[in-house]
Short mmCIF file of C-alpha atoms in Angstrom, two decimals:
data_model
loop_
_atom_site.label_atom_id
_atom_site.label_comp_id
_atom_site.label_asym_id
_atom_site.label_seq_id
_atom_site.Cartn_x
_atom_site.Cartn_y
_atom_site.Cartn_z
CA UNK A 241 -20.49 -51.29 -43.34
CA UNK A 242 -23.39 -50.17 -41.17
CA UNK A 243 -24.21 -49.89 -37.49
CA UNK A 244 -25.25 -53.15 -35.82
CA UNK A 245 -28.63 -51.44 -35.04
CA UNK A 246 -29.13 -50.42 -38.64
CA UNK A 247 -31.08 -52.84 -40.88
CA UNK A 248 -29.41 -54.85 -43.58
CA UNK A 249 -30.19 -53.53 -47.10
CA UNK A 250 -31.77 -55.16 -50.09
CA UNK A 251 -31.14 -54.25 -53.74
CA UNK A 252 -34.44 -53.43 -55.41
CA UNK A 253 -34.85 -53.06 -59.20
CA UNK A 254 -36.89 -49.90 -59.98
CA UNK A 255 -37.18 -47.53 -62.93
CA UNK A 256 -34.25 -49.03 -64.81
CA UNK A 257 -31.83 -48.90 -61.85
CA UNK A 258 -31.15 -50.80 -58.58
CA UNK A 259 -31.63 -49.00 -55.28
CA UNK A 260 -30.03 -50.09 -52.03
CA UNK A 261 -33.01 -50.02 -49.66
CA UNK A 262 -33.12 -50.23 -45.88
CA UNK A 263 -36.38 -51.14 -44.12
CA UNK A 264 -37.77 -51.20 -40.62
CA UNK A 265 -41.25 -52.15 -39.42
CA UNK A 266 -42.14 -54.39 -42.35
CA UNK A 267 -44.89 -55.90 -40.13
CA UNK A 268 -46.57 -52.46 -40.32
CA UNK A 269 -47.45 -53.01 -43.96
CA UNK A 270 -49.99 -50.46 -45.19
CA UNK A 271 -48.55 -47.50 -43.31
CA UNK A 272 -45.49 -46.48 -45.31
CA UNK A 273 -43.01 -43.66 -44.60
CA UNK A 274 -40.23 -43.09 -47.16
CA UNK A 275 -37.08 -41.31 -45.91
CA UNK A 276 -34.99 -39.42 -48.49
CA UNK A 277 -31.45 -38.40 -47.69
CA UNK A 278 -29.54 -35.36 -48.96
CA UNK A 279 -25.98 -34.56 -50.13
CA UNK A 280 -23.48 -35.87 -49.36
CA UNK A 281 -25.40 -38.35 -47.29
CA UNK A 282 -26.70 -41.91 -47.12
CA UNK A 283 -29.77 -43.70 -45.81
CA UNK A 284 -27.74 -44.15 -42.60
CA UNK A 285 -28.59 -40.47 -41.97
CA UNK A 286 -31.99 -41.71 -40.68
CA UNK A 287 -30.58 -44.26 -38.20
CA UNK A 288 -32.11 -42.45 -35.24
CA UNK A 289 -35.59 -42.07 -36.74
CA UNK A 290 -36.08 -45.51 -38.34
CA UNK A 291 -36.58 -47.56 -35.17
CA UNK A 292 -38.87 -44.97 -33.53
CA UNK A 293 -41.05 -44.71 -36.63
CA UNK A 294 -41.26 -48.51 -36.82
CA UNK A 295 -42.16 -48.71 -33.15
CA UNK A 296 -44.90 -46.13 -33.78
CA UNK A 297 -46.53 -48.38 -36.39
CA UNK A 298 -44.94 -47.29 -39.66
CA UNK A 299 -43.35 -49.28 -42.45
CA UNK A 300 -40.13 -47.32 -42.88
CA UNK A 301 -38.41 -47.36 -46.26
CA UNK A 302 -35.03 -45.58 -46.60
CA UNK A 303 -33.37 -45.87 -49.98
CA UNK A 304 -29.92 -44.87 -51.01
CA UNK A 305 -31.04 -42.89 -53.98
CA UNK A 306 -29.34 -43.22 -57.35
CA UNK A 307 -25.72 -42.17 -57.22
CA UNK A 308 -25.26 -43.16 -53.58
CA UNK A 309 -24.05 -46.16 -51.63
CA UNK A 310 -24.51 -49.42 -53.53
CA UNK A 311 -27.36 -48.06 -55.63
CA UNK A 312 -26.88 -47.65 -59.40
CA UNK A 313 -24.74 -44.79 -60.67
CA UNK A 314 -25.68 -44.04 -64.26
CA UNK A 315 -23.03 -42.29 -66.31
CA UNK A 316 -25.31 -39.77 -68.03
CA UNK A 317 -25.77 -36.51 -66.14
CA UNK A 318 -29.38 -36.24 -67.26
CA UNK A 319 -30.14 -39.57 -65.56
CA UNK A 320 -30.21 -37.60 -62.30
CA UNK A 321 -32.91 -35.06 -63.14
CA UNK A 322 -36.10 -34.70 -61.12
CA UNK A 323 -38.10 -36.98 -63.43
CA UNK A 324 -35.70 -39.86 -62.82
CA UNK A 325 -35.26 -39.21 -59.11
CA UNK A 326 -38.99 -38.93 -58.51
CA UNK A 327 -39.64 -41.82 -60.87
CA UNK A 328 -37.41 -44.00 -58.69
CA UNK A 329 -39.55 -43.23 -55.65
CA UNK A 330 -42.80 -43.87 -57.48
CA UNK A 331 -41.40 -47.21 -58.69
CA UNK A 332 -40.36 -48.02 -55.12
CA UNK A 333 -43.97 -47.50 -54.02
CA UNK A 334 -45.09 -49.78 -56.81
CA UNK A 335 -42.58 -52.42 -55.73
CA UNK A 336 -44.09 -52.45 -52.25
CA UNK A 337 -47.67 -52.29 -53.56
CA UNK A 338 -48.43 -48.85 -52.18
CA UNK A 339 -50.63 -46.21 -53.83
CA UNK A 340 -49.12 -43.45 -51.75
CA UNK A 341 -46.90 -42.71 -48.75
CA UNK A 342 -45.65 -40.05 -46.41
CA UNK A 343 -42.35 -38.76 -47.78
CA UNK A 344 -39.64 -37.25 -45.56
CA UNK A 345 -36.69 -35.42 -47.09
CA UNK A 346 -33.61 -33.66 -45.80
CA UNK A 347 -31.46 -31.22 -47.81
CA UNK A 348 -31.44 -32.47 -51.44
CA UNK A 349 -33.85 -35.18 -50.34
CA UNK A 350 -36.28 -32.38 -49.53
CA UNK A 351 -35.79 -30.97 -53.06
CA UNK A 352 -36.65 -34.39 -54.48
CA UNK A 353 -39.73 -34.72 -52.24
CA UNK A 354 -40.95 -31.23 -53.29
CA UNK A 355 -40.47 -32.24 -56.93
CA UNK A 356 -42.05 -35.64 -56.48
CA UNK A 357 -45.10 -34.03 -54.90
CA UNK A 358 -45.47 -31.64 -57.81
CA UNK A 359 -45.00 -34.25 -60.52
CA UNK A 360 -46.88 -37.15 -58.81
CA UNK A 361 -49.28 -35.58 -56.29
CA UNK A 362 -51.45 -38.69 -56.09
CA UNK A 363 -48.52 -40.76 -54.74
CA UNK A 364 -47.77 -38.43 -51.77
CA UNK A 365 -50.21 -38.19 -48.89
CA UNK A 366 -48.11 -36.11 -46.49
CA UNK A 367 -44.80 -34.18 -46.76
CA UNK A 368 -42.18 -33.73 -44.04
CA UNK A 369 -39.14 -31.78 -45.18
CA UNK A 370 -36.04 -30.69 -43.22
CA UNK A 371 -33.74 -27.70 -43.92
CA UNK A 372 -34.65 -27.00 -47.54
CA UNK A 373 -37.94 -25.09 -47.93
CA UNK A 374 -40.10 -25.15 -51.04
CA UNK A 375 -37.92 -23.86 -53.96
CA UNK A 376 -39.97 -21.26 -55.69
CA UNK A 377 -39.60 -21.44 -59.49
CA UNK A 378 -38.78 -17.90 -60.55
CA UNK A 379 -38.63 -16.49 -64.07
CA UNK A 380 -35.00 -17.52 -64.63
CA UNK A 381 -33.29 -20.96 -64.46
CA UNK A 382 -31.92 -21.63 -60.97
CA UNK A 383 -28.21 -21.85 -61.80
CA UNK A 384 -28.34 -18.74 -63.96
CA UNK A 385 -30.07 -16.90 -61.11
CA UNK A 386 -27.68 -18.16 -58.42
CA UNK A 387 -24.64 -17.24 -60.51
CA UNK A 388 -25.78 -13.64 -60.65
CA UNK A 389 -26.67 -13.53 -56.94
CA UNK A 390 -23.87 -15.64 -55.37
CA UNK A 391 -21.16 -15.61 -57.99
CA UNK A 392 -19.10 -18.40 -59.59
CA UNK A 393 -17.69 -19.68 -56.24
CA UNK A 394 -21.07 -20.82 -55.01
CA UNK A 395 -20.95 -24.59 -55.00
CA UNK A 396 -24.23 -24.80 -56.92
CA UNK A 397 -22.63 -22.79 -59.72
CA UNK A 398 -19.15 -24.38 -59.44
CA UNK A 399 -20.56 -27.91 -59.73
CA UNK A 400 -22.24 -26.89 -62.99
CA UNK A 401 -19.60 -24.62 -64.55
CA UNK A 402 -16.56 -26.72 -63.63
CA UNK A 403 -17.72 -30.34 -63.91
CA UNK A 404 -15.38 -32.90 -62.43
CA UNK A 405 -13.22 -30.48 -60.46
CA UNK A 406 -14.94 -30.81 -57.10
CA UNK A 407 -15.55 -34.51 -57.58
CA UNK A 408 -11.85 -35.13 -57.86
CA UNK A 409 -10.96 -33.02 -54.81
CA UNK A 410 -13.59 -34.71 -52.66
CA UNK A 411 -12.47 -38.17 -53.78
CA UNK A 412 -8.81 -37.34 -52.99
CA UNK A 413 -9.82 -36.20 -49.49
CA UNK A 414 -12.94 -38.27 -48.74
CA UNK A 415 -12.39 -38.92 -45.02
CA UNK A 416 -11.11 -35.41 -44.37
CA UNK A 417 -13.93 -33.76 -46.30
CA UNK A 418 -16.68 -35.65 -44.50
CA UNK A 419 -15.03 -35.19 -41.13
CA UNK A 420 -14.80 -31.46 -41.68
CA UNK A 421 -18.31 -31.21 -43.14
CA UNK A 422 -20.28 -33.09 -40.48
CA UNK A 423 -19.85 -30.51 -37.77
CA UNK A 424 -22.15 -28.60 -35.42
CA UNK A 425 -21.81 -25.40 -33.39
CA UNK A 426 -19.36 -24.07 -35.94
CA UNK A 427 -18.33 -20.52 -35.07
CA UNK A 428 -19.39 -17.90 -37.63
CA UNK A 429 -16.68 -16.57 -39.90
CA UNK A 430 -16.33 -14.07 -42.74
CA UNK A 431 -16.80 -15.49 -46.25
CA UNK A 432 -13.55 -16.12 -48.10
CA UNK A 433 -12.87 -16.21 -51.83
CA UNK A 434 -12.88 -19.59 -53.48
CA UNK A 435 -15.30 -22.51 -53.40
CA UNK A 436 -15.90 -23.20 -49.70
CA UNK A 437 -16.37 -26.95 -50.01
CA UNK A 438 -13.00 -27.35 -51.77
CA UNK A 439 -11.34 -25.44 -48.92
CA UNK A 440 -13.17 -27.64 -46.44
CA UNK A 441 -11.99 -30.81 -48.15
CA UNK A 442 -8.36 -29.65 -47.84
CA UNK A 443 -8.52 -28.12 -44.33
CA UNK A 444 -6.28 -29.82 -41.76
CA UNK A 445 -8.43 -28.97 -38.71
CA UNK A 446 -12.22 -29.07 -38.51
CA UNK A 447 -14.19 -26.34 -36.75
CA UNK A 448 -16.95 -26.83 -34.22
CA UNK A 449 -17.94 -30.22 -32.83
CA UNK A 450 -18.50 -33.54 -34.54
CA UNK A 451 -22.07 -34.41 -35.42
CA UNK A 452 -21.46 -38.12 -34.94
CA UNK A 453 -19.11 -40.67 -33.53
CA UNK A 454 -16.02 -41.93 -35.38
CA UNK A 455 -17.80 -45.25 -35.89
CA UNK A 456 -20.80 -43.55 -37.48
CA UNK A 457 -18.67 -41.28 -39.61
CA UNK A 458 -16.83 -44.36 -40.87
CA UNK A 459 -20.10 -45.59 -42.45
CA UNK A 460 -20.30 -42.46 -44.60
CA UNK A 461 -16.58 -42.50 -45.44
CA UNK A 462 -16.70 -46.12 -46.52
CA UNK A 463 -19.78 -45.52 -48.68
CA UNK A 464 -18.25 -42.54 -50.52
CA UNK A 465 -14.83 -44.21 -50.92
CA UNK A 466 -16.79 -46.88 -52.82
CA UNK A 467 -19.25 -44.73 -54.77
CA UNK A 468 -17.35 -41.50 -55.30
CA UNK A 469 -19.13 -38.16 -55.36
CA UNK A 470 -20.03 -37.65 -59.03
CA UNK A 471 -23.50 -39.31 -58.89
CA UNK A 472 -24.60 -37.06 -56.04
CA UNK A 473 -23.11 -33.94 -57.61
CA UNK A 474 -24.99 -34.79 -60.83
CA UNK A 475 -28.18 -33.93 -58.92
CA UNK A 476 -26.94 -30.30 -58.85
CA UNK A 477 -26.05 -30.41 -62.52
CA UNK A 478 -29.70 -30.89 -63.33
CA UNK A 479 -31.07 -27.87 -61.53
CA UNK A 480 -31.65 -25.85 -64.69
CA UNK A 481 -33.03 -28.93 -66.41
CA UNK A 482 -35.41 -29.39 -63.48
CA UNK A 483 -36.53 -25.78 -63.75
CA UNK A 484 -37.60 -26.49 -67.33
CA UNK A 485 -39.19 -29.84 -66.43
CA UNK A 486 -41.35 -28.22 -63.78
CA UNK A 487 -42.54 -25.38 -66.08
CA UNK A 488 -46.05 -26.69 -66.68
CA UNK A 489 -46.98 -28.30 -63.33
CA UNK A 490 -49.25 -26.79 -60.73
CA UNK A 491 -46.73 -25.14 -58.31
CA UNK A 492 -48.87 -25.48 -55.18
CA UNK A 493 -48.27 -28.32 -52.66
CA UNK A 494 -51.67 -29.12 -51.20
CA UNK A 495 -50.75 -32.05 -48.98
CA UNK A 496 -50.41 -31.58 -45.22
CA UNK A 497 -46.80 -30.56 -44.74
CA UNK A 498 -44.34 -30.27 -41.82
CA UNK A 499 -41.32 -28.01 -42.44
CA UNK A 500 -38.49 -28.40 -39.92
CA UNK A 501 -35.77 -25.77 -39.84
CA UNK A 502 -32.50 -25.65 -37.94
CA UNK A 503 -32.15 -22.31 -36.13
CA UNK A 504 -28.47 -22.03 -37.19
CA UNK A 505 -28.74 -23.69 -40.59
CA UNK A 506 -27.01 -21.73 -43.36
CA UNK A 507 -29.88 -22.66 -45.74
CA UNK A 508 -32.22 -19.71 -45.97
CA UNK A 509 -35.83 -20.10 -44.82
CA UNK A 510 -38.76 -19.40 -47.10
CA UNK A 511 -40.30 -15.97 -46.58
CA UNK A 512 -43.60 -16.98 -48.20
CA UNK A 513 -43.89 -20.75 -47.62
CA UNK A 514 -47.68 -20.52 -47.23
CA UNK A 515 -48.02 -19.09 -50.75
CA UNK A 516 -46.96 -22.41 -52.27
CA UNK A 517 -47.51 -24.78 -49.33
CA UNK A 518 -50.72 -23.54 -47.73
CA UNK A 519 -51.11 -26.53 -45.41
CA UNK A 520 -47.61 -26.24 -43.91
CA UNK A 521 -46.78 -26.26 -40.20
CA UNK A 522 -43.28 -25.02 -39.24
CA UNK A 523 -41.07 -26.31 -36.44
CA UNK A 524 -37.66 -24.82 -35.65
CA UNK A 525 -35.01 -26.74 -33.67
CA UNK A 526 -31.88 -25.33 -32.03
CA UNK A 527 -29.30 -26.80 -34.41
CA UNK A 528 -27.46 -26.37 -37.67
CA UNK A 529 -27.91 -28.09 -41.03
CA UNK A 530 -27.68 -31.76 -40.04
CA UNK A 531 -30.99 -31.53 -38.22
CA UNK A 532 -31.99 -35.21 -37.72
CA UNK A 533 -28.42 -36.13 -36.65
CA UNK A 534 -27.74 -33.07 -34.48
CA UNK A 535 -31.10 -33.26 -32.68
CA UNK A 536 -32.25 -36.80 -33.21
CA UNK A 537 -34.69 -37.05 -30.31
CA UNK A 538 -36.22 -33.65 -30.96
CA UNK A 539 -36.53 -34.36 -34.69
CA UNK A 540 -38.15 -37.74 -34.06
CA UNK A 541 -40.55 -36.23 -31.53
CA UNK A 542 -41.53 -33.43 -33.91
CA UNK A 543 -42.20 -35.90 -36.75
CA UNK A 544 -44.18 -38.37 -34.60
CA UNK A 545 -46.23 -35.67 -32.89
CA UNK A 546 -47.15 -34.13 -36.19
CA UNK A 547 -48.03 -37.46 -37.75
CA UNK A 548 -50.21 -38.27 -34.76
CA UNK A 549 -52.01 -34.97 -35.16
CA UNK A 550 -52.67 -35.78 -38.80
CA UNK A 551 -54.13 -39.19 -37.92
CA UNK A 552 -56.59 -37.62 -35.45
CA UNK A 553 -57.44 -34.53 -37.51
#
């Protein structure tokens, strides 16, 4: 189930899996932009940007990454590490005959794009990431560090230390969880004990305002009722593995980069982005976490303006 304006998908065999891939602007072959969704999302996240990018002359490729939608959902947790996730995107470029592309990521999609650019720098010509800044690799594995800083109720930690618990709660309350999650202008509140996403999945009344229409939300609900949540959560369960896999790579992103923040996003900004991403330009929009859906026109304008600047630079 997708919007009438959203393209029909194709299943593409890459890297030992099948990805459900949505495309726009195929006639613009040679100018690829790959859009990478986050958690718990879907390629439909990019419905506002795809037609505008295609109209601007880009071949737009938006996969449901492994674990999502009708893409493959391997059973092994380690099948969702950064080597596999970035390998899928490299293989997708190969499928289309491209040496490199501009990659755009939101949330976990941004994490994948950062990792892809570190592991396969020759396949990425430009980076555009939303919400999640470059994740500096400190001297301790990420989950171990986050457990000390945020405690066991942080969803990053909970997903790793209590495998299967959150998956089951989300799957019992799929429509409610996604309705309550995709909100904007949520009033601030004091942190409460317990894992916040589990509370959200069980809450009777959502806070704030809906990010999307009921018809749009139904696309996400239908997708997760079919796929479940385990595949996407397995991305989190590889954070420490990814920390080890990235140990020996050059940590600096040298490609031209656009970093788009939401002013009211709960995800913390990078205090030293230029240290690891020296060619980054930063744009901040007046919104929360769901940047390209909360401010679709402003997001699209920021992306297209920046890409135009890169073409004329």
